[in-house]
Short mmCIF file of C-alpha atoms and ligand atoms in Angstrom, two decimals:
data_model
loop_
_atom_site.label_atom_id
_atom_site.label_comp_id
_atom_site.label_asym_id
_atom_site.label_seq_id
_atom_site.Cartn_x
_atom_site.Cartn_y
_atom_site.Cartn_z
CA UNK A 1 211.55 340.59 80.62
CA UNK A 2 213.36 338.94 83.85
CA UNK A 3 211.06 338.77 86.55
CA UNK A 4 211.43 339.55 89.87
CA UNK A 5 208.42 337.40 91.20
CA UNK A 6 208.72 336.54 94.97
CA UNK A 7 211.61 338.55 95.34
CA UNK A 8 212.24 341.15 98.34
CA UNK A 9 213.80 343.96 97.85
CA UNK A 10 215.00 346.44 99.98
CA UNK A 11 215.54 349.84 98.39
CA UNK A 12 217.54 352.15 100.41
CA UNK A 13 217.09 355.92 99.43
CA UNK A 14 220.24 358.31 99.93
CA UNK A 15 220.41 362.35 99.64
CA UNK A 16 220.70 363.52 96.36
CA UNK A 17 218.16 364.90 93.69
CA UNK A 18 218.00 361.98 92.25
CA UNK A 19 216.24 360.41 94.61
CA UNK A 20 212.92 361.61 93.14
CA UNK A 21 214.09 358.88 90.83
CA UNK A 22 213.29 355.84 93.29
CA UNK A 23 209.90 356.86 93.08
CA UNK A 24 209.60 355.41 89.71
CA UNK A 25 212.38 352.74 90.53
CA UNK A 26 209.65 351.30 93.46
CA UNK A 27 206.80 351.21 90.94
CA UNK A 28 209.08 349.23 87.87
CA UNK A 29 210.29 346.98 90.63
CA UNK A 30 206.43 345.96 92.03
CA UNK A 31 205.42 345.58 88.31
CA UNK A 32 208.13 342.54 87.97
CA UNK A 33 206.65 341.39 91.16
CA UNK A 34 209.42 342.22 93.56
CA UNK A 35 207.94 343.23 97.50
CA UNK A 36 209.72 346.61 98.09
CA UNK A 37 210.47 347.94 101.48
CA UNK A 38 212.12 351.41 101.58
CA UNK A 39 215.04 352.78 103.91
CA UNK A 40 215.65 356.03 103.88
CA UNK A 41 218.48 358.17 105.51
CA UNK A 42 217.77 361.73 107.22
CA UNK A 43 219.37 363.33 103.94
CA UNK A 44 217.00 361.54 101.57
CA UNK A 45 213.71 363.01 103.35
CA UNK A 46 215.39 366.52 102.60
CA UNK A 47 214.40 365.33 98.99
CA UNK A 48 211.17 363.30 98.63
CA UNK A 49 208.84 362.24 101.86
CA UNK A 50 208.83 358.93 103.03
CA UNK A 51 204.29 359.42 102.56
CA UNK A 52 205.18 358.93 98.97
CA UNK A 53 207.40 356.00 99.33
CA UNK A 54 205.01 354.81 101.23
CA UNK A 55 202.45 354.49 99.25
CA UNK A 56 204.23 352.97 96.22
CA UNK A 57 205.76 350.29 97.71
CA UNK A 58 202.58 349.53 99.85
CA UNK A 59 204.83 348.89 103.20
CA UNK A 60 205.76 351.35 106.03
CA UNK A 61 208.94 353.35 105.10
CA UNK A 62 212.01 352.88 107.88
CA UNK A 63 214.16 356.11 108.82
CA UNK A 64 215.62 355.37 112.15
CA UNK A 65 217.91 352.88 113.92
CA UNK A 66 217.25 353.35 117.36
CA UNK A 67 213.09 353.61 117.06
CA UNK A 68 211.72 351.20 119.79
CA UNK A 69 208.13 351.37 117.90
CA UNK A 70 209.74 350.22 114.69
CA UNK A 71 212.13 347.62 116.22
CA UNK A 72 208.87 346.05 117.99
CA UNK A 73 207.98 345.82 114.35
CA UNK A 74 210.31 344.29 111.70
CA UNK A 75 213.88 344.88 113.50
CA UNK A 76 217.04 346.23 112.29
CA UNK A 77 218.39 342.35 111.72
CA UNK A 78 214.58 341.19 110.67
CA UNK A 79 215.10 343.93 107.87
CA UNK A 80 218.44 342.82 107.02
CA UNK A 81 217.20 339.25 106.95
CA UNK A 82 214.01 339.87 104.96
CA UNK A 83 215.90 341.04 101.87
CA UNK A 84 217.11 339.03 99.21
CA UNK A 85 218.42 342.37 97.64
CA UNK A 86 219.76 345.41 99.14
CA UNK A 87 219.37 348.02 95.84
CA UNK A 88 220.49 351.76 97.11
CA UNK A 89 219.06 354.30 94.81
CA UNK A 90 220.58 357.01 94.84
CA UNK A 91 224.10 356.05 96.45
CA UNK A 92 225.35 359.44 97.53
CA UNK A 93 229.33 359.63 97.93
CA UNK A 94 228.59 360.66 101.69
CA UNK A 95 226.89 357.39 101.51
CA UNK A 96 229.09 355.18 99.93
CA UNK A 97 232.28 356.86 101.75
CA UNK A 98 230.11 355.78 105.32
CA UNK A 99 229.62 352.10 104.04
CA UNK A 100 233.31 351.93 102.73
CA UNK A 101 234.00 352.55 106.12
CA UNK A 102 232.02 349.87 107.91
CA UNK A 103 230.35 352.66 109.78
CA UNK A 104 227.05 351.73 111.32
CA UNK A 105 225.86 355.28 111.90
CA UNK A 106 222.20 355.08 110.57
CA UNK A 107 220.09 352.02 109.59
CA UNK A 108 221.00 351.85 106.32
CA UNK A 109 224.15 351.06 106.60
CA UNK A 110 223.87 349.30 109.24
CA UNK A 111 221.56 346.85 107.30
CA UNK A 112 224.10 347.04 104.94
CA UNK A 113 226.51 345.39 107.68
CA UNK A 114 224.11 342.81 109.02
CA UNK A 115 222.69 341.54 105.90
CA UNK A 116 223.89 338.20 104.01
CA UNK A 117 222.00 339.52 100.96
CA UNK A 118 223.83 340.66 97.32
CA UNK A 119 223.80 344.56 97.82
CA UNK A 120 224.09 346.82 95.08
CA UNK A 121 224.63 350.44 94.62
CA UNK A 122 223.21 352.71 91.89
CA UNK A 123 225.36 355.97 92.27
CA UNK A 124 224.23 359.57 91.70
CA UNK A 125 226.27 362.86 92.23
CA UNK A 126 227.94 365.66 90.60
CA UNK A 127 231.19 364.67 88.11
CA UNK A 128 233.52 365.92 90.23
CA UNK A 129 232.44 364.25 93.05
CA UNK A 130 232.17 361.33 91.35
CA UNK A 131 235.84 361.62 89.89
CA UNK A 132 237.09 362.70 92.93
CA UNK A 133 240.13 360.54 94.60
CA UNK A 134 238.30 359.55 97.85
CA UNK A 135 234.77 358.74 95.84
CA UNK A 136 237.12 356.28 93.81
CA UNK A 137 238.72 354.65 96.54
CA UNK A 138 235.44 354.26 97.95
CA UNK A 139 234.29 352.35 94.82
CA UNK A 140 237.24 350.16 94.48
CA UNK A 141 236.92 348.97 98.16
CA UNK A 142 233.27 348.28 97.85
CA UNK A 143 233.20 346.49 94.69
CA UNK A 144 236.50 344.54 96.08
CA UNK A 145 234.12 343.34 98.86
CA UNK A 146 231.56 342.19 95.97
CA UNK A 147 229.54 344.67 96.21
CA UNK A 148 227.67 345.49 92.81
CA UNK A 149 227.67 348.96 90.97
CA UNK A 150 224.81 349.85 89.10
CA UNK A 151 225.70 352.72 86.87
CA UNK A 152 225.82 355.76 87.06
CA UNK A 153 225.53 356.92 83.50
CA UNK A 154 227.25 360.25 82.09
CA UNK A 155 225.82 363.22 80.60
CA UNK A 156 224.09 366.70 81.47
CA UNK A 157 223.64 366.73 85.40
CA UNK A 158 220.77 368.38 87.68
CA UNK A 159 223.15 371.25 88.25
CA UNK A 160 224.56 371.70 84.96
CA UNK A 161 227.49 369.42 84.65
CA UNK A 162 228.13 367.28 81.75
CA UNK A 163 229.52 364.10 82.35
CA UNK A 164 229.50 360.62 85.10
CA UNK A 165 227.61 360.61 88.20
CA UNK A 166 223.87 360.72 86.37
CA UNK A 167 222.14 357.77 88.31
CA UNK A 168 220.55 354.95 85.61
CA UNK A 169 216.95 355.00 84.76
CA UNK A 170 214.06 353.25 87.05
CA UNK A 171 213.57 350.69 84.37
CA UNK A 172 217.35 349.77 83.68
CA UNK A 173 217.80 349.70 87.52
CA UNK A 174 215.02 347.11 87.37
CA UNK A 175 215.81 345.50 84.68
CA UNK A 176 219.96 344.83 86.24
CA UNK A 177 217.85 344.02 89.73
CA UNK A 178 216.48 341.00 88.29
CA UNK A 179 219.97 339.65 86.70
CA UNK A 180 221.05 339.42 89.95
CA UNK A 181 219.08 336.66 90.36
CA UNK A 182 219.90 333.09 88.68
CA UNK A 183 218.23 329.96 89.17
CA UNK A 184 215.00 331.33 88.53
CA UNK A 185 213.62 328.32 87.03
CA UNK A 186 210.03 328.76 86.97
CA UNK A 187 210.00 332.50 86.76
CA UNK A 188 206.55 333.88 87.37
CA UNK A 189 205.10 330.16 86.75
CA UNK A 190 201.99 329.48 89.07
CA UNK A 191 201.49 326.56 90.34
CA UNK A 192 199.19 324.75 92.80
CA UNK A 193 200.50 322.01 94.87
CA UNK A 194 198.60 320.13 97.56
CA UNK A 195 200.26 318.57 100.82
CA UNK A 196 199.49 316.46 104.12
CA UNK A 197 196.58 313.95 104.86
CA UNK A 198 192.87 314.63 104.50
CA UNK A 199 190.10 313.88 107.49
CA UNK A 200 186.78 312.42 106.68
CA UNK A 201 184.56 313.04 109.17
CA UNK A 202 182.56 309.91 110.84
CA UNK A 203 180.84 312.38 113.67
CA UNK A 204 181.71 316.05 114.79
CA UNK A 205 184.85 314.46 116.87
CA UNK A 206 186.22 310.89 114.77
CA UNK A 207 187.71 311.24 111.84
CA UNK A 208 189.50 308.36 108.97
CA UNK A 209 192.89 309.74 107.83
CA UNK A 210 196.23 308.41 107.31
CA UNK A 211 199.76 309.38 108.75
CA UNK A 212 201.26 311.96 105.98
CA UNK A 213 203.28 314.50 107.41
CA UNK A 214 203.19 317.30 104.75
CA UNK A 215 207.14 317.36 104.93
CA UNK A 216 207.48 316.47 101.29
CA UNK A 217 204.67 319.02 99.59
CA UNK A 218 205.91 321.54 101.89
CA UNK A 219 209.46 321.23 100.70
CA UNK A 220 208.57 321.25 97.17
CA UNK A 221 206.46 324.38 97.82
CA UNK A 222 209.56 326.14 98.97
CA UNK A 223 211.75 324.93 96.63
CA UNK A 224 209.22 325.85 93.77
CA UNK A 225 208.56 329.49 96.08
CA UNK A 226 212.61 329.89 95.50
CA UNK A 227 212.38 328.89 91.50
CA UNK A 228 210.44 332.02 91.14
CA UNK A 229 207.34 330.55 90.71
CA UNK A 230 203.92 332.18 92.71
CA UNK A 231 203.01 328.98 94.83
CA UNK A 232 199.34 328.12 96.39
CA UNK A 233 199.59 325.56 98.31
CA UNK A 234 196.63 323.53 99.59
CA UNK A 235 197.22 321.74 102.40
CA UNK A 236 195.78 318.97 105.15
CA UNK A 237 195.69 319.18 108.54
CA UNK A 238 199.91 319.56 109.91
CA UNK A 239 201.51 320.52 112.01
CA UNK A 240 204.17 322.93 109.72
CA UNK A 241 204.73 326.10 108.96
CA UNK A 242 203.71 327.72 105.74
CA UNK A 243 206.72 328.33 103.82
CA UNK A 244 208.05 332.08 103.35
CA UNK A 245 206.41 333.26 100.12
CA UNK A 246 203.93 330.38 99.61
CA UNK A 247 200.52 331.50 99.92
CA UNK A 248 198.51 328.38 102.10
CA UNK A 249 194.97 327.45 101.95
CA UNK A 250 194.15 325.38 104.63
CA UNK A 251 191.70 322.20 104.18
CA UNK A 252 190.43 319.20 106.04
CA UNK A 253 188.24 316.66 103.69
CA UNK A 254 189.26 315.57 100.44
CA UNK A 255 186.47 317.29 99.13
CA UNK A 256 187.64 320.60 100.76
CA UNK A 257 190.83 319.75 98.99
CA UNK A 258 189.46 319.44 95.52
CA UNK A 259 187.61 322.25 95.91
CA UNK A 260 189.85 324.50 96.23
CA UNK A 261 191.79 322.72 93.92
CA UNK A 262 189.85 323.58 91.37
CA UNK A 263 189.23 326.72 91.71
CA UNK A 264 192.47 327.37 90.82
CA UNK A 265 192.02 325.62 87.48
CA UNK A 266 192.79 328.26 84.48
CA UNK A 267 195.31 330.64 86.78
CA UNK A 268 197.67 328.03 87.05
CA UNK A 269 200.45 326.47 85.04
CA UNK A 270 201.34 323.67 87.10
CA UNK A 271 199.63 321.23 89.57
CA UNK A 272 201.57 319.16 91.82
CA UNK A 273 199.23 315.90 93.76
CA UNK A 274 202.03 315.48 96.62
CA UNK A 275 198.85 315.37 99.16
CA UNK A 276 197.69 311.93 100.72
CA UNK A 277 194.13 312.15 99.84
CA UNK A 278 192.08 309.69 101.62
CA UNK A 279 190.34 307.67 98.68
CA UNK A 280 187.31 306.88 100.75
CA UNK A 281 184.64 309.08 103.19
CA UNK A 282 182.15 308.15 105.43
CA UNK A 283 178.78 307.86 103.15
CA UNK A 284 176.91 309.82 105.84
CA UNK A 285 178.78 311.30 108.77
CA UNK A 286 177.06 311.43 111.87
CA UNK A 287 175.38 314.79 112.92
CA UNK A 288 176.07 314.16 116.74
CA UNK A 289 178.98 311.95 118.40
CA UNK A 290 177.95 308.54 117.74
CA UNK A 291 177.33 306.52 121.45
CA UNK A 292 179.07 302.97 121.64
CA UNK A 293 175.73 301.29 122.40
CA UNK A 294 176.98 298.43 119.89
CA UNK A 295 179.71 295.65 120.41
CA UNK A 296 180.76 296.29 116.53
CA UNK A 297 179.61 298.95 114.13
CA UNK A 298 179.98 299.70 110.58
CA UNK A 299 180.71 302.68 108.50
CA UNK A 300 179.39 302.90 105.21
CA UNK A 301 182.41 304.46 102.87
CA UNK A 302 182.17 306.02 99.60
CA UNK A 303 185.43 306.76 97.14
CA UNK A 304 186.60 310.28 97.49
CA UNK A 305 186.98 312.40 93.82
CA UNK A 306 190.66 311.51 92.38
CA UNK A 307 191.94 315.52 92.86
CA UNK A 308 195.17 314.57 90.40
CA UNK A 309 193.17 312.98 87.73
CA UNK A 310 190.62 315.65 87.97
CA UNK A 311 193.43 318.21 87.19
CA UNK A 312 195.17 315.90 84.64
CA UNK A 313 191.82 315.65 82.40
CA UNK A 314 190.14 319.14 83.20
CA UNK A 315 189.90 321.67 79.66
CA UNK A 316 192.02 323.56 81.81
CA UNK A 317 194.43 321.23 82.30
CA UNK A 318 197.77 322.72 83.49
CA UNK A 319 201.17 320.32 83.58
CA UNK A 320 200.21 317.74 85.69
CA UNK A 321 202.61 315.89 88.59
CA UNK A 322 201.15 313.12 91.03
CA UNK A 323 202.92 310.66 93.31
CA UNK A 324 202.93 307.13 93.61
CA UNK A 325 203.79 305.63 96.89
CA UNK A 326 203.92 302.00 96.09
CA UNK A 327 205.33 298.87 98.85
CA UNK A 328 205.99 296.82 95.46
CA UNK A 329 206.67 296.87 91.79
CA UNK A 330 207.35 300.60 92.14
CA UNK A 331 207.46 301.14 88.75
CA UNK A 332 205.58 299.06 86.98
CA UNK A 333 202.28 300.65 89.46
CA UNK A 334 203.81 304.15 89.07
CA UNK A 335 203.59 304.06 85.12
CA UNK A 336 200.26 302.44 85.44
CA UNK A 337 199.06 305.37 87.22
CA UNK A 338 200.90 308.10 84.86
CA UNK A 339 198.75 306.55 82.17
CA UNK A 340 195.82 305.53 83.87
CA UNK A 341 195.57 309.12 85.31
CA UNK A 342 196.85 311.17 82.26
CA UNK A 343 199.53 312.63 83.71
CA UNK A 344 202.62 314.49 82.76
CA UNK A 345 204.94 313.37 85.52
CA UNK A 346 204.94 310.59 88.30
CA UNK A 347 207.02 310.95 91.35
CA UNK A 348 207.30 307.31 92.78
CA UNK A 349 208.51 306.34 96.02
CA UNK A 350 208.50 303.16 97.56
CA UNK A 351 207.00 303.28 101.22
CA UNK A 352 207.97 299.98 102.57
CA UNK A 353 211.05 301.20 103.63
CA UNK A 354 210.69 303.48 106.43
CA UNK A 355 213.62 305.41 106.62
CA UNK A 356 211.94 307.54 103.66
CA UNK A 357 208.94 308.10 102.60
CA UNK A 358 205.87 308.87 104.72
CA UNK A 359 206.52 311.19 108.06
CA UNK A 360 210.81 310.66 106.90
CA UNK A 361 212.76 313.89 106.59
CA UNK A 362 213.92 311.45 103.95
CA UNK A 363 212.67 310.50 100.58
CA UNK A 364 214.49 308.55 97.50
CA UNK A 365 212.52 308.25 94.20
CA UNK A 366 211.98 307.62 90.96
CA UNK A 367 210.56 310.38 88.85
CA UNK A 368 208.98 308.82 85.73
CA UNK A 369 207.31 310.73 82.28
CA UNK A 370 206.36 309.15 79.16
CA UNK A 371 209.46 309.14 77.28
CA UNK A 372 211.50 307.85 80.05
CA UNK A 373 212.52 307.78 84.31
CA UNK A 374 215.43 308.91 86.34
CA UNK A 375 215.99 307.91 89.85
CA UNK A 376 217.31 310.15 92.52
CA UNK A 377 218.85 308.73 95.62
CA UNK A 378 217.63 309.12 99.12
CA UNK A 379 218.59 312.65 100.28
CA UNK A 380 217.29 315.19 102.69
CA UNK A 381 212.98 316.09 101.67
CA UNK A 382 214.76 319.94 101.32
CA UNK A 383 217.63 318.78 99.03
CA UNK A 384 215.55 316.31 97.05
CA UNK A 385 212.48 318.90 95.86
CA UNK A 386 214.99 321.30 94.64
CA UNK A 387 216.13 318.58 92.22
CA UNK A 388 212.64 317.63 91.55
CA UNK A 389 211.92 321.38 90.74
CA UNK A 390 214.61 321.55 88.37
CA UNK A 391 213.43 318.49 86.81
CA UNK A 392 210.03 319.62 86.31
CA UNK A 393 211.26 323.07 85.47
CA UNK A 394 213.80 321.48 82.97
CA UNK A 395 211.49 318.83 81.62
CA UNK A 396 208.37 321.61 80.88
CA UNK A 397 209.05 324.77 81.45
CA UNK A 398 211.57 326.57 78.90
CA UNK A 399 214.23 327.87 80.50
CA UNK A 400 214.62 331.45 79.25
CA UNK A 401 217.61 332.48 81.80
O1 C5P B 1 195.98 306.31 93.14
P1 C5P B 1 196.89 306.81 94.19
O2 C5P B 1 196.17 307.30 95.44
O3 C5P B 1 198.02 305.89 94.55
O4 C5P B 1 197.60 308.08 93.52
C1 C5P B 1 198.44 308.92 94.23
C2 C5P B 1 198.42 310.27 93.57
O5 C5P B 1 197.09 310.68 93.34
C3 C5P B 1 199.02 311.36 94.44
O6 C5P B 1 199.57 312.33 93.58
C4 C5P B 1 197.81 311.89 95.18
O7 C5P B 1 198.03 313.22 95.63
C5 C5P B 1 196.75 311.81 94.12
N1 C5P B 1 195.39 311.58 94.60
C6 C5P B 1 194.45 312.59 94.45
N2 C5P B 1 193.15 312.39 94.84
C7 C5P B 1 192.79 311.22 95.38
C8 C5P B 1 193.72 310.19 95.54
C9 C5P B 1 195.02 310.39 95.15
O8 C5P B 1 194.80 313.66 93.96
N3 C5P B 1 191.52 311.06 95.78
#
């Protein structure tokens, strides 16, 4: 079954009987994993209530366009924007005639106007209708524009009618939803990635750390986010923003960090080590602010738990990815590490060039496995994880597309 993990949908809801049909659509979209949001138009709440809708796609149903309470909420264009599908089930022909039309009359269509997103129409209406001139000029200019028709099927109609204009099933509706989407690489695939620098505490206000940005595990999160796959990402102190769909937890010691990498152990299917754990700690931090009654002063450090290694040699060990940031020999360290640390993949990047690398928006590596390497040039942090996603998706992951 395609999945639909991570995916936003926006399921607008047109008059027609058939719209006690989305009902069902909303609940065989969720159980692929899509996030429904519902838009209904004045004529569908003649038909089913948006209370119902409401509750199955576990997000406030819109109605209106000009609704100051809802635009101080998610907005017209936020709507639009949010959507990485616009599915309307049922299309009436009222409907489709209106979009046809570029008319901006209610908010559906006018989502349907603003958004950069695939839409798709699922239509339902009596055969005539359906067969009727207008209705079929209607089509031909919206599929022209690349819009996407979904259906409908023929056969015995609500009021009696035999033949097209029957709207598809909830699950084939679904199930045509989720080919709409390609490059879904690792489809439903968890994984846990961790990002940024740890701090070791000395006192309650000093802290060791090191100067990782996060730029680079925060790229890959996205990148993996937009694969499809259900991303936790465990991150550092930054200063970035948590990628759309990537769910963060936020950490500060190394210990912190392998905590909750852990606990993630046995849910996920992939581990990615992109954080610059600090390899040492203070033995004992200090419970108060130390004074500087001293001319010199020394702190006692203890090796931190290796988090990748950990991961790589745990029962419940998923695929395994680390890094290897190396000023020399690049590879000969980097394989050294895959083995030493039982890993599955080694990303390697060589930091004594500082146009990439550490706090760069650039990076150029070398990703290394047992059976062989392959370099990738230096490239934008953005540009290079979706290549290193398809790589690890490639390399591990069957590709089922
Ligand atoms: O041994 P080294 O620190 O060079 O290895 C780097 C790799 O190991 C990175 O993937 C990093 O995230 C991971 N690592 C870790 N826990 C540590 C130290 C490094 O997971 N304590």
């Amino acid at each position: 079954m395609k999945q639909l993990s991570n995916r936003q949908i926006l399921l607008g809801v047109t008059g027609g009987i058939a719209a006690y049909k989305s009902a069902e659509l909303i609940r065989r979209l969720k159980d692929r994993g899509a996030d429904v949001r519902v838009v209904m138009t004045a004529a569908a709440m003649e038909f089913i209530t948006p209370l119902t809708l409401q509750a199955l796609s576990g997000n406030p149903v819109h109605t209106t366009l000009l609704d100051p309470e809802a635009e101080a909420g998610m907005g017209h264009i936020e709507l639009a924007r949010w959507a990485d599908l616009i599915l309307v089930a049922p299309a009436s022909a009222d409907f489709m005639a209106r979009l046809a039309n570029g008319r901006g009359d209610d908010l559906l269509t006018t989502l349907c106007l603003a958004t950069a997103a695939p839409i798709a129409l699922a239509p339902a209406m009596n055969q005539g209708m359906w067969r009727d001139a207008a209705t079929q000029a209607n089509i031909h200019t919206l599929t022209e524009r690349g819009i996407s028709l979904f259906g409908p099927a023929a056969g015995e109609q609500a009021c009696g009618d035999i033949g097209p204009g029957r709207m598809l099933e909830a699950e084939e509706l679904a199930a045509l939803a989720a080919n709409m989407f390609n490059h879904r690489l690792l489809d439903g695939i968890r994984l846990t990635i961790t990002a940024g620098p740890t701090r070791e505490a000395i006192d309650p206000v000093r802290y060791i750390s090191n100067h990782s940005s996060g730029k680079m595990g925060y790229a890959l999160a996205a990148a993996a986010a937009d694969a499809g796959a259900i991303v936790t990402l465990i991150s550092g102190p930054t200063n970035l923003a948590c990628p759309e769909r990537v769910t963060r937890i936020d950490v500060i010691s190394a210990q912190n960090m392998f905590d909750a990498t852990i606990a993630t152990l046995g849910s996920c299917q992939l581990f990615i080590g992109c954080a610059a754990v600090a390899d040492y700690r203070p033995t004992n931090a200090a419970d108060q602010k130390i004074k500087k009654d001293n001319e010199t002063m020394q702190i006692e450090l203890v090796r931190n738990p290796d988090i990748v290694k950990t991961v790589a040699n745990h029962e419940k060990r998923p695929i395994t990815v680390g890094f290897a940031a190396e000023t020399q020999d690049l590879i000969k360290y980097a394989r050294g590490k895959l083995e030493r640390k039982n890993l599955d993949l080694i990303i390697a990047n060589d930091v004594s060039n500082t146009n990439i690398g550490f706090n760069a928006s650039d990076n150029a590596v070398t990703a290394i496995w047992k059976e062989g390497e392959t370099t990738i040039p230096q490239m934008g942090k953005n540009q290079l994880s979706t290549q290193l996603i398809s790589l690890i998706a490639n390399q591990f992951f069957a590709v089922k597309n």
